[in-house]
Amino acid sequence: MNSDFPATMGDVMKYTGFWPRVGASLIDTVIILVLTYPILISIYGWSYLDGDNLVEGFADLLLSWIFPLVAIIAFWIYRQATPGKMAIQARIVDAKTGQKPTLQQYIVRYIGYFLASIPLGLGIFWVAWDKKKQGWHDKLAGTVVISPKSGQTQEVKFEGK
């Protein structure tokens, strides 16, 4: 990089790939489960884990569907990332401007997760093949996930030469 020119976003940021995003998603899932399952099991008993119903009752609706929606969108609004994405230093930005997405983009992105999951998760796996590492939820919302470039190269020097 020439020091006469200021760094561009491409010099310091990269699109966040599939596996780091899987890791971030696992972190978020564990956090949600640790927060909600003890309450759900105390309300519905251990049989809750064996249930086939999409929603067992009002508490299940609140803790399994509404709480994650509100928590995730709140994290996106205030930090542009969930705790999992923060752990890997990734954040969500508008795909055209690189700026913070709008509330509408965040809502479309959240709904897009469900749509991307319907065809055997193909819309989620799409991140692995897409040149901008966008899943269908990102494409629908007009967002990308970026993180700092790492692995700066350093010239190797040996003392004898």
Coordinates of C-alpha atoms in Angstrom, one line a residue:
M1 CA 0.0 0.0 0.0
N2 CA 1.4 3.4 -1.0
S3 CA 1.5 5.7 2.1
D4 CA 0.8 8.8 -0.2
F5 CA -2.8 7.7 -0.5
P6 CA -5.3 7.1 2.3
A7 CA -6.4 3.6 3.0
T8 CA -9.7 2.5 1.5
M9 CA -12.2 0.2 3.1
G10 CA -11.0 -2.6 0.8
D11 CA -7.5 -2.1 2.2
V12 CA -8.5 -2.8 5.7
M13 CA -11.8 -4.8 5.5
K14 CA -12.9 -8.0 3.8
Y15 CA -16.2 -9.9 3.3
T16 CA -16.7 -12.3 6.1
G17 CA -16.7 -15.9 4.9
F18 CA -18.9 -18.8 5.5
W19 CA -17.0 -20.6 8.4
P20 CA -16.5 -17.5 10.5
R21 CA -20.2 -16.7 10.2
V22 CA -21.1 -20.3 11.1
G23 CA -19.0 -19.9 14.3
A24 CA -20.7 -16.6 15.1
S25 CA -24.1 -18.2 14.6
L26 CA -23.2 -21.0 16.9
I27 CA -22.1 -18.5 19.6
D28 CA -25.4 -16.6 19.2
T29 CA -27.4 -19.9 19.4
V30 CA -25.7 -21.0 22.5
I31 CA -26.3 -17.6 24.2
I32 CA -30.0 -17.7 23.3
L33 CA -30.4 -21.3 24.5
V34 CA -28.6 -20.6 27.8
L35 CA -31.0 -17.7 28.4
T36 CA -34.2 -19.3 27.3
Y37 CA -34.1 -23.0 27.9
P38 CA -33.9 -22.9 31.7
I39 CA -37.0 -20.8 31.8
L40 CA -38.9 -22.9 29.2
I41 CA -38.0 -26.1 31.0
S42 CA -39.1 -24.7 34.3
I43 CA -42.5 -23.8 32.7
Y44 CA -43.1 -26.8 30.5
G45 CA -40.9 -29.4 32.1
W46 CA -38.3 -31.6 30.5
S47 CA -40.9 -32.9 28.0
Y48 CA -40.5 -29.5 26.3
L49 CA -37.3 -30.8 24.7
D50 CA -39.3 -33.7 23.1
G51 CA -42.2 -31.7 21.9
D52 CA -43.2 -31.6 18.3
N53 CA -45.2 -28.4 18.4
L54 CA -43.9 -25.3 16.7
V55 CA -45.1 -23.3 19.8
E56 CA -45.9 -24.9 23.1
G57 CA -47.7 -21.9 24.6
F58 CA -47.4 -18.2 25.2
A59 CA -44.1 -18.4 27.1
D60 CA -42.6 -20.4 24.3
L61 CA -43.9 -17.9 21.7
L62 CA -42.4 -15.1 23.8
L63 CA -39.0 -16.7 24.6
S64 CA -38.4 -18.7 21.4
W65 CA -39.7 -16.4 18.7
I66 CA -40.3 -12.8 20.0
F67 CA -37.3 -12.5 22.3
P68 CA -34.7 -13.6 19.7
L69 CA -36.3 -11.3 17.1
V70 CA -36.1 -8.3 19.4
A71 CA -32.7 -9.1 20.8
I72 CA -31.0 -9.7 17.4
I73 CA -32.5 -6.6 15.8
A74 CA -31.6 -4.5 18.8
F75 CA -27.9 -5.8 18.6
W76 CA -27.9 -5.1 14.9
I77 CA -29.2 -1.5 15.5
Y78 CA -26.8 -0.6 18.3
R79 CA -23.7 -2.6 17.4
Q80 CA -24.3 -3.7 13.7
A81 CA -23.6 -7.2 15.0
T82 CA -24.8 -9.9 17.4
P83 CA -22.4 -11.1 20.1
G84 CA -21.2 -13.9 17.8
K85 CA -20.3 -11.4 15.1
M86 CA -18.7 -9.2 17.6
A87 CA -16.6 -12.1 18.8
I88 CA -15.2 -12.5 15.2
Q89 CA -15.0 -8.7 14.7
A90 CA -17.6 -8.7 12.0
R91 CA -20.3 -6.2 11.4
I92 CA -23.3 -5.8 9.0
V93 CA -23.2 -2.8 6.6
D94 CA -25.2 -1.6 3.6
A95 CA -23.9 -3.3 0.5
K96 CA -23.9 -0.1 -1.6
T97 CA -22.6 2.5 0.8
G98 CA -20.7 0.5 3.5
Q99 CA -22.7 2.5 6.1
K100 CA -25.0 1.3 8.8
P101 CA -28.1 -0.4 7.4
T102 CA -31.6 1.0 8.0
L103 CA -34.1 -0.6 10.4
Q104 CA -36.1 -1.8 7.3
Q105 CA -32.9 -3.6 6.0
Y106 CA -32.5 -5.2 9.4
I107 CA -36.1 -6.4 9.5
V108 CA -35.9 -7.7 5.9
R109 CA -32.6 -9.4 6.7
Y110 CA -34.1 -11.2 9.8
I111 CA -37.2 -12.4 7.8
G112 CA -34.8 -13.4 5.0
Y113 CA -33.1 -15.9 7.3
F114 CA -36.3 -18.0 7.3
L115 CA -36.7 -17.7 3.6
A116 CA -33.1 -18.6 3.0
S117 CA -33.5 -21.7 5.2
I118 CA -36.5 -23.1 3.5
P119 CA -34.8 -24.8 0.5
L120 CA -32.6 -27.1 2.7
G121 CA -30.6 -24.1 3.9
L122 CA -29.4 -23.3 0.4
G123 CA -29.8 -19.5 1.0
I124 CA -27.5 -19.7 4.0
F125 CA -24.9 -21.9 2.3
W126 CA -24.9 -19.4 -0.5
V127 CA -22.4 -17.4 1.6
A128 CA -19.8 -20.0 0.8
W129 CA -20.1 -19.5 -3.0
D130 CA -21.0 -15.8 -3.4
K131 CA -18.2 -13.4 -4.3
K132 CA -19.4 -10.9 -1.7
K133 CA -20.1 -13.7 0.8
Q134 CA -23.8 -12.8 0.8
G135 CA -26.5 -15.2 1.8
W136 CA -30.0 -14.8 0.4
H137 CA -31.0 -12.9 3.5
D138 CA -28.1 -10.4 2.8
K139 CA -29.2 -10.1 -0.9
L140 CA -32.8 -9.4 0.1
A141 CA -31.8 -6.8 2.6
G142 CA -29.0 -5.2 0.5
T143 CA -26.4 -5.9 3.2
V144 CA -22.9 -7.5 3.5
V145 CA -21.0 -8.7 6.5
I146 CA -17.4 -7.4 6.8
S147 CA -14.5 -7.8 9.1
P148 CA -11.0 -6.5 9.4
K149 CA -8.4 -8.1 7.2
S150 CA -5.9 -10.1 9.1
G151 CA -2.7 -11.9 8.4
Q152 CA -0.6 -8.9 7.4
T153 CA 2.5 -10.2 5.6
Q154 CA 5.9 -9.4 7.1
E155 CA 9.1 -9.6 5.2
V156 CA 11.3 -12.5 6.4
K157 CA 14.9 -11.6 7.1
F158 CA 17.7 -13.9 8.2
E159 CA 20.7 -12.7 10.2
G160 CA 23.3 -14.3 7.9
K161 CA 22.1 -12.6 4.7

